[in-house]
PDB file of C-alpha atoms in Angstrom:
ATOM      1  CA  MET A   1      77.660 -29.972   1.057  1.00 55.00           C
ATOM      2  CA  THR A   2      75.363 -31.097   3.367  1.00 67.00           C
ATOM      3  CA  ALA A   3      76.085 -31.473   6.955  1.00 70.00           C
ATOM      4  CA  ARG A   4      75.509 -34.984   8.467  1.00 74.00           C
ATOM      5  CA  LYS A   5      75.368 -36.492  11.867  1.00 80.00           C
ATOM      6  CA  ILE A   6      78.638 -38.327  13.052  1.00 83.00           C
ATOM      7  CA  ASP A   7      76.590 -41.502  13.411  1.00 80.00           C
ATOM      8  CA  PHE A   8      76.383 -41.530   9.648  1.00 81.00           C
ATOM      9  CA  TYR A   9      79.988 -41.580   9.119  1.00 79.00           C
ATOM     10  CA  LEU A  10      80.370 -44.162  11.801  1.00 80.00           C
ATOM     11  CA  GLY A  11      77.883 -46.348  10.302  1.00 80.00           C
ATOM     12  CA  THR A  12      79.445 -46.085   6.799  1.00 81.00           C
ATOM     13  CA  LEU A  13      82.914 -46.561   8.337  1.00 81.00           C
ATOM     14  CA  ARG A  14      81.413 -49.864  10.027  1.00 80.00           C
ATOM     15  CA  LEU A  15      80.523 -51.277   6.801  1.00 82.00           C
ATOM     16  CA  THR A  16      83.993 -51.376   5.467  1.00 85.00           C
ATOM     17  CA  PRO A  17      85.758 -54.835   5.687  1.00 83.00           C
ATOM     18  CA  GLU A  18      88.900 -53.022   7.219  1.00 83.00           C
ATOM     19  CA  HIS A  19      86.799 -51.621  10.176  1.00 85.00           C
ATOM     20  CA  GLN A  20      84.525 -54.343  11.008  1.00 84.00           C
ATOM     21  CA  ARG A  21      86.604 -56.080  13.392  1.00 86.00           C
ATOM     22  CA  LEU A  22      87.581 -53.019  15.278  1.00 87.00           C
ATOM     23  CA  PHE A  23      83.539 -51.936  15.671  1.00 86.00           C
ATOM     24  CA  ASN A  24      82.871 -55.463  16.646  1.00 87.00           C
ATOM     25  CA  HIS A  25      85.418 -55.296  19.640  1.00 86.00           C
ATOM     26  CA  VAL A  26      84.189 -51.760  20.732  1.00 87.00           C
ATOM     27  CA  GLU A  27      80.443 -53.467  20.610  1.00 88.00           C
ATOM     28  CA  LYS A  28      81.445 -56.511  22.757  1.00 89.00           C
ATOM     29  CA  LEU A  29      83.465 -54.027  25.089  1.00 90.00           C
ATOM     30  CA  THR A  30      80.349 -51.775  25.479  1.00 91.00           C
ATOM     31  CA  GLU A  31      78.220 -55.030  26.118  1.00 91.00           C
ATOM     32  CA  MET A  32      80.852 -56.079  28.844  1.00 92.00           C
ATOM     33  CA  GLN A  33      80.654 -52.557  30.591  1.00 92.00           C
ATOM     34  CA  ARG A  34      76.930 -52.706  30.658  1.00 92.00           C
ATOM     35  CA  ALA A  35      77.401 -56.176  32.415  1.00 92.00           C
ATOM     36  CA  PHE A  36      80.292 -55.258  34.661  1.00 92.00           C
ATOM     37  CA  LYS A  37      78.054 -51.965  35.907  1.00 91.00           C
ATOM     38  CA  LYS A  38      75.256 -54.507  36.974  1.00 91.00           C
ATOM     39  CA  ILE A  39      77.932 -56.705  38.689  1.00 91.00           C
ATOM     40  CA  MET A  40      79.518 -53.953  40.787  1.00 92.00           C
ATOM     41  CA  PRO A  41      78.179 -52.314  43.888  1.00 90.00           C
ATOM     42  CA  PRO A  42      76.959 -48.734  43.137  1.00 87.00           C
ATOM     43  CA  ASN A  43      79.263 -47.317  45.260  1.00 88.00           C
ATOM     44  CA  LEU A  44      82.171 -48.727  43.240  1.00 89.00           C
ATOM     45  CA  GLY A  45      80.956 -49.210  39.884  1.00 88.00           C
ATOM     46  CA  LYS A  46      80.945 -45.453  39.385  1.00 87.00           C
ATOM     47  CA  TYR A  47      84.376 -44.994  39.912  1.00 89.00           C
ATOM     48  CA  CYS A  48      85.682 -47.530  37.476  1.00 90.00           C
ATOM     49  CA  ALA A  49      85.315 -48.628  33.860  1.00 90.00           C
ATOM     50  CA  LEU A  50      86.577 -51.274  31.514  1.00 91.00           C
ATOM     51  CA  GLY A  51      89.693 -50.164  29.888  1.00 89.00           C
ATOM     52  CA  GLY A  52      90.151 -53.289  27.285  1.00 88.00           C
ATOM     53  CA  PHE A  53      89.731 -56.824  26.797  1.00 90.00           C
ATOM     54  CA  SER A  54      91.922 -59.120  24.759  1.00 89.00           C
ATOM     55  CA  GLU A  55      92.397 -62.779  24.447  1.00 90.00           C
ATOM     56  CA  GLY A  56      90.788 -63.551  27.668  1.00 91.00           C
ATOM     57  CA  SER A  57      92.581 -60.538  29.534  1.00 93.00           C
ATOM     58  CA  LEU A  58      90.325 -57.846  31.101  1.00 93.00           C
ATOM     59  CA  THR A  59      91.673 -54.548  31.872  1.00 94.00           C
ATOM     60  CA  ILE A  60      89.646 -52.523  34.669  1.00 94.00           C
ATOM     61  CA  CYS A  61      90.330 -48.893  35.105  1.00 92.00           C
ATOM     62  CA  ALA A  62      90.043 -47.296  38.619  1.00 91.00           C
ATOM     63  CA  ASP A  63      89.885 -43.641  39.514  1.00 89.00           C
ATOM     64  CA  ASN A  64      92.410 -43.960  42.309  1.00 90.00           C
ATOM     65  CA  GLY A  65      94.588 -46.380  44.294  1.00 91.00           C
ATOM     66  CA  ALA A  66      91.791 -46.843  46.998  1.00 92.00           C
ATOM     67  CA  ILE A  67      89.513 -47.871  44.489  1.00 92.00           C
ATOM     68  CA  ALA A  68      91.999 -50.229  42.733  1.00 94.00           C
ATOM     69  CA  ALA A  69      92.557 -51.927  46.121  1.00 94.00           C
ATOM     70  CA  LYS A  70      89.005 -52.791  46.640  1.00 95.00           C
ATOM     71  CA  LEU A  71      88.685 -54.123  43.328  1.00 94.00           C
ATOM     72  CA  ARG A  72      91.608 -56.464  43.903  1.00 95.00           C
ATOM     73  CA  HIS A  73      89.867 -57.765  46.786  1.00 94.00           C
ATOM     74  CA  MET A  74      86.774 -58.511  44.541  1.00 93.00           C
ATOM     75  CA  LEU A  75      88.626 -60.101  41.996  1.00 93.00           C
ATOM     76  CA  PRO A  76      87.980 -63.841  42.443  1.00 94.00           C
ATOM     77  CA  SER A  77      84.088 -62.899  42.657  1.00 93.00           C
ATOM     78  CA  LEU A  78      84.528 -60.600  39.591  1.00 93.00           C
ATOM     79  CA  LEU A  79      85.889 -63.122  37.720  1.00 93.00           C
ATOM     80  CA  LEU A  80      83.366 -65.616  38.477  1.00 94.00           C
ATOM     81  CA  LYS A  81      80.556 -63.385  37.846  1.00 93.00           C
ATOM     82  CA  LEU A  82      81.854 -62.349  34.526  1.00 92.00           C
ATOM     83  CA  GLN A  83      82.171 -66.008  33.472  1.00 93.00           C
ATOM     84  CA  ALA A  84      78.587 -66.884  34.796  1.00 93.00           C
ATOM     85  CA  ALA A  85      77.586 -63.847  32.627  1.00 92.00           C
ATOM     86  CA  GLY A  86      78.976 -65.465  29.459  1.00 92.00           C
ATOM     87  CA  TYR A  87      82.269 -63.652  29.024  1.00 91.00           C
ATOM     88  CA  GLU A  88      85.323 -65.807  28.507  1.00 92.00           C
ATOM     89  CA  VAL A  89      87.422 -63.672  31.065  1.00 93.00           C
ATOM     90  CA  THR A  90      90.131 -65.802  32.189  1.00 94.00           C
ATOM     91  CA  ALA A  91      92.271 -62.897  34.085  1.00 94.00           C
ATOM     92  CA  ILE A  92      91.521 -59.494  35.223  1.00 94.00           C
ATOM     93  CA  ARG A  93      94.042 -56.411  35.663  1.00 94.00           C
ATOM     94  CA  ILE A  94      93.392 -53.388  37.754  1.00 95.00           C
ATOM     95  CA  ALA A  95      95.005 -50.227  36.306  1.00 93.00           C
ATOM     96  CA  VAL A  96      94.738 -46.917  38.198  1.00 92.00           C
ATOM     97  CA  GLN A  97      93.863 -44.188  35.740  1.00 84.00           C
ATOM     98  CA  ALA A  98      94.834 -40.632  36.636  1.00 71.00           C
ATOM     99  CA  ASN A  99      92.031 -38.251  36.109  1.00 62.00           C
ATOM    100  CA  TYR A 100      89.582 -41.069  34.700  1.00 47.00           C
ATOM    101  CA  ARG A 101      86.505 -39.636  35.956  1.00 50.00           C
ATOM    102  CA  ASP A 102      87.448 -36.158  34.541  1.00 55.00           C
ATOM    103  CA  ILE A 103      87.715 -37.580  30.957  1.00 54.00           C
ATOM    104  CA  ARG A 104      84.464 -39.407  31.359  1.00 52.00           C
ATOM    105  CA  GLY A 105      82.440 -36.179  32.295  1.00 53.00           C
ATOM    106  CA  ASN A 106      81.507 -37.413  35.464  1.00 53.00           C
ATOM    107  CA  ASP A 107      82.252 -34.369  37.580  1.00 52.00           C
ATOM    108  CA  PHE A 108      79.753 -31.977  35.761  1.00 51.00           C
ATOM    109  CA  PRO A 109      76.501 -31.633  37.417  1.00 55.00           C
ATOM    110  CA  ASP A 110      73.422 -33.169  35.726  1.00 56.00           C
ATOM    111  CA  LYS A 111      71.493 -29.816  35.681  1.00 63.00           C
ATOM    112  CA  LYS A 112      71.456 -28.181  32.500  1.00 67.00           C
ATOM    113  CA  ARG A 113      73.512 -25.015  32.016  1.00 72.00           C
ATOM    114  CA  GLN A 114      72.152 -21.546  31.892  1.00 78.00           C
ATOM    115  CA  ILE A 115      73.071 -18.615  30.377  1.00 83.00           C
ATOM    116  CA  ASP A 116      73.135 -15.287  32.116  1.00 85.00           C
ATOM    117  CA  LYS A 117      71.572 -11.979  31.190  1.00 86.00           C
ATOM    118  CA  GLU A 118      74.596 -10.616  30.047  1.00 88.00           C
ATOM    119  CA  GLY A 119      75.373 -13.533  27.763  1.00 87.00           C
ATOM    120  CA  ILE A 120      72.163 -13.308  26.403  1.00 87.00           C
ATOM    121  CA  LYS A 121      72.589  -9.919  25.567  1.00 89.00           C
ATOM    122  CA  SER A 122      75.776 -10.234  23.701  1.00 88.00           C
ATOM    123  CA  LEU A 123      74.483 -13.474  21.801  1.00 89.00           C
ATOM    124  CA  ASN A 124      71.599 -11.245  20.780  1.00 90.00           C
ATOM    125  CA  VAL A 125      74.161  -8.470  19.418  1.00 91.00           C
ATOM    126  CA  LEU A 126      76.176 -11.421  17.765  1.00 88.00           C
ATOM    127  CA  ALA A 127      73.348 -12.926  16.115  1.00 89.00           C
ATOM    128  CA  ALA A 128      71.982  -9.360  14.757  1.00 92.00           C
ATOM    129  CA  GLY A 129      75.341  -8.623  13.213  1.00 90.00           C
ATOM    130  CA  LEU A 130      75.919 -12.108  11.301  1.00 88.00           C
ATOM    131  CA  GLU A 131      74.640 -12.635   7.888  1.00 90.00           C
ATOM    132  CA  ASP A 132      72.442 -15.702   7.214  1.00 90.00           C
ATOM    133  CA  SER A 133      74.781 -18.460   7.904  1.00 88.00           C
ATOM    134  CA  PRO A 134      75.076 -22.004   9.716  1.00 88.00           C
ATOM    135  CA  LEU A 135      76.551 -19.913  12.702  1.00 89.00           C
ATOM    136  CA  LYS A 136      73.753 -17.287  12.872  1.00 88.00           C
ATOM    137  CA  THR A 137      71.240 -20.278  12.893  1.00 90.00           C
ATOM    138  CA  ALA A 138      73.233 -22.068  15.368  1.00 89.00           C
ATOM    139  CA  VAL A 139      73.334 -19.063  17.999  1.00 88.00           C
ATOM    140  CA  GLU A 140      69.464 -18.221  17.410  1.00 90.00           C
ATOM    141  CA  SER A 141      68.710 -21.639  17.942  1.00 88.00           C
ATOM    142  CA  LEU A 142      70.745 -21.492  21.307  1.00 88.00           C
ATOM    143  CA  LEU A 143      68.732 -18.419  22.342  1.00 89.00           C
ATOM    144  CA  GLU A 144      65.512 -20.142  21.547  1.00 88.00           C
ATOM    145  CA  LYS A 145      66.583 -23.077  23.865  1.00 85.00           C
ATOM    146  CA  GLN A 146      67.600 -20.574  26.545  1.00 84.00           C
ATOM    147  CA  GLU A 147      64.230 -18.369  26.368  1.00 81.00           C
ATOM    148  CA  ARG A 148      62.545 -21.843  26.700  1.00 79.00           C
ATOM    149  CA  ARG A 149      63.993 -22.579  29.864  1.00 75.00           C
ATOM    150  CA  LEU A 150      63.279 -19.351  31.558  1.00 67.00           C
TER     151      LEU A 150
END
Protein backbone atom coordinates (compact mmCIF):
# COMPACT_ATOMS: atom_id res chain seq x y z
CA MET A 1 0.00 0.00 0.00
CA THR A 2 1.41 3.38 -0.96
CA ALA A 3 1.50 6.22 1.53
CA ARG A 4 -0.52 9.28 0.57
CA LYS A 5 -0.74 12.76 1.97
CA ILE A 6 -3.71 13.64 4.17
CA ASP A 7 -4.93 16.08 1.50
CA PHE A 8 -5.63 13.13 -0.80
CA TYR A 9 -7.93 11.51 1.77
CA LEU A 10 -9.60 14.79 2.71
CA GLY A 11 -10.16 15.56 -0.99
CA THR A 12 -11.74 12.16 -1.50
CA LEU A 13 -13.89 12.52 1.60
CA ARG A 14 -14.96 15.98 0.48
CA LEU A 15 -16.50 14.49 -2.67
CA THR A 16 -18.87 12.23 -0.76
CA PRO A 17 -22.39 13.65 -0.42
CA GLU A 18 -22.48 12.86 3.31
CA HIS A 19 -19.51 15.16 4.03
CA GLN A 20 -19.99 18.04 1.57
CA ARG A 21 -22.03 20.06 4.06
CA LEU A 22 -19.32 19.70 6.72
CA PHE A 23 -16.53 20.76 4.36
CA ASN A 24 -18.57 23.72 3.12
CA HIS A 25 -19.11 24.82 6.72
CA VAL A 26 -15.39 24.52 7.49
CA GLU A 27 -14.52 26.57 4.40
CA LYS A 28 -17.01 29.28 5.39
CA LEU A 29 -15.65 29.39 8.95
CA THR A 30 -12.06 29.56 7.65
CA GLU A 31 -13.01 32.42 5.35
CA MET A 32 -14.72 34.19 8.26
CA GLN A 33 -11.60 33.68 10.41
CA ARG A 34 -9.47 35.43 7.78
CA ALA A 35 -11.92 38.35 7.64
CA PHE A 36 -12.07 38.44 11.44
CA LYS A 37 -8.27 38.70 11.68
CA LYS A 38 -8.31 41.65 9.26
CA ILE A 39 -11.03 43.41 11.28
CA MET A 40 -9.42 42.87 14.68
CA PRO A 41 -6.65 45.05 16.06
CA PRO A 42 -3.44 42.96 15.89
CA ASN A 43 -2.83 43.19 19.63
CA LEU A 44 -6.18 41.44 20.26
CA GLY A 45 -6.50 39.31 17.15
CA LYS A 46 -3.65 37.03 18.09
CA TYR A 47 -5.39 36.12 21.37
CA CYS A 48 -8.74 35.04 19.96
CA ALA A 49 -10.27 32.99 17.17
CA LEU A 50 -13.66 32.02 15.84
CA GLY A 51 -15.14 29.03 17.57
CA GLY A 52 -18.26 28.39 15.56
CA PHE A 53 -20.99 29.87 13.41
CA SER A 54 -24.55 28.60 13.31
CA GLU A 55 -27.80 30.25 12.25
CA GLY A 56 -26.32 33.75 12.38
CA SER A 57 -24.74 33.29 15.80
CA LEU A 58 -20.97 33.59 15.91
CA THR A 59 -18.83 32.38 18.82
CA ILE A 60 -15.45 34.01 19.44
CA CYS A 61 -13.02 32.14 21.69
CA ALA A 62 -10.75 34.35 23.79
CA ASP A 63 -7.58 33.17 25.51
CA ASN A 64 -8.50 34.71 28.86
CA GLY A 65 -11.03 36.86 30.69
CA ALA A 66 -9.21 40.14 30.01
CA ILE A 67 -9.32 39.58 26.25
CA ALA A 68 -12.97 38.51 26.52
CA ALA A 69 -13.80 41.75 28.36
CA LYS A 70 -12.12 43.84 25.65
CA LEU A 71 -14.00 41.91 22.97
CA ARG A 72 -17.32 42.52 24.75
CA HIS A 73 -16.67 46.27 24.53
CA MET A 74 -16.07 45.91 20.81
CA LEU A 75 -19.13 43.76 20.05
CA PRO A 76 -21.28 46.42 18.37
CA SER A 77 -18.51 47.50 16.00
CA LEU A 78 -17.42 43.89 15.35
CA LEU A 79 -20.98 42.97 14.43
CA LEU A 80 -21.25 45.91 12.02
CA LYS A 81 -17.85 45.20 10.44
CA LEU A 82 -18.64 41.52 9.90
CA GLN A 83 -22.01 42.42 8.38
CA ALA A 84 -20.31 44.99 6.14
CA ALA A 85 -17.91 42.24 5.02
CA GLY A 86 -20.93 40.26 3.82
CA TYR A 87 -21.46 37.79 6.67
CA GLU A 88 -24.97 37.27 8.00
CA VAL A 89 -24.01 37.57 11.66
CA THR A 90 -26.90 38.50 13.93
CA ALA A 91 -25.34 37.73 17.31
CA ILE A 92 -21.86 37.30 18.76
CA ARG A 93 -21.05 35.25 21.83
CA ILE A 94 -17.69 35.49 23.61
CA ALA A 95 -16.30 32.37 25.26
CA VAL A 96 -13.11 32.01 27.25
CA GLN A 97 -11.25 28.97 25.96
CA ALA A 98 -8.72 27.74 28.51
CA ASN A 99 -5.28 27.05 27.03
CA TYR A 100 -6.56 27.91 23.56
CA ARG A 101 -3.18 29.34 22.50
CA ASP A 102 -1.47 26.08 23.43
CA ILE A 103 -3.84 24.16 21.17
CA ARG A 104 -3.18 26.50 18.24
CA GLY A 105 0.57 26.21 18.80
CA ASN A 106 1.26 29.94 19.06
CA ASP A 107 3.49 29.50 22.10
CA PHE A 108 6.28 27.94 20.06
CA PRO A 109 8.96 30.22 18.64
CA ASP A 110 9.09 30.62 14.87
CA LYS A 111 12.71 29.48 14.64
CA LYS A 112 13.45 25.99 13.39
CA ARG A 113 14.53 23.46 15.96
CA GLN A 114 18.07 22.08 15.92
CA ILE A 115 19.18 18.65 17.04
CA ASP A 116 22.28 18.81 19.22
CA LYS A 117 25.47 16.85 18.44
CA GLU A 118 24.58 13.98 20.78
CA GLY A 119 21.17 13.64 19.15
CA ILE A 120 22.68 13.56 15.67
CA LYS A 121 25.19 10.96 16.84
CA SER A 122 22.37 8.79 18.25
CA LEU A 123 20.32 9.14 15.06
CA ASN A 124 23.32 8.10 12.94
CA VAL A 125 23.75 4.98 15.10
CA LEU A 126 20.03 4.25 14.79
CA ALA A 127 20.03 4.68 10.99
CA ALA A 128 23.09 2.45 10.63
CA GLY A 129 21.39 -0.33 12.62
CA LEU A 130 18.11 -0.26 10.69
CA GLU A 131 17.28 -2.37 7.65
CA ASP A 132 16.00 -0.56 4.56
CA SER A 133 12.56 0.69 5.57
CA PRO A 134 10.45 3.83 5.62
CA LEU A 135 11.75 4.53 9.15
CA LYS A 136 15.38 4.39 8.01
CA THR A 137 14.55 6.69 5.07
CA ALA A 138 12.84 9.17 7.42
CA VAL A 139 15.74 9.19 9.89
CA GLU A 140 18.27 9.69 7.08
CA SER A 141 16.16 12.51 5.63
CA LEU A 142 16.04 14.20 9.04
CA LEU A 143 19.81 13.92 9.35
CA GLU A 144 20.31 15.42 5.87
CA LYS A 145 18.10 18.40 6.77
CA GLN A 146 20.06 18.95 9.96
CA GLU A 147 23.36 18.86 8.06
CA ARG A 148 22.09 21.51 5.60
CA ARG A 149 21.22 23.80 8.50
CA LEU A 150 24.73 23.63 9.95
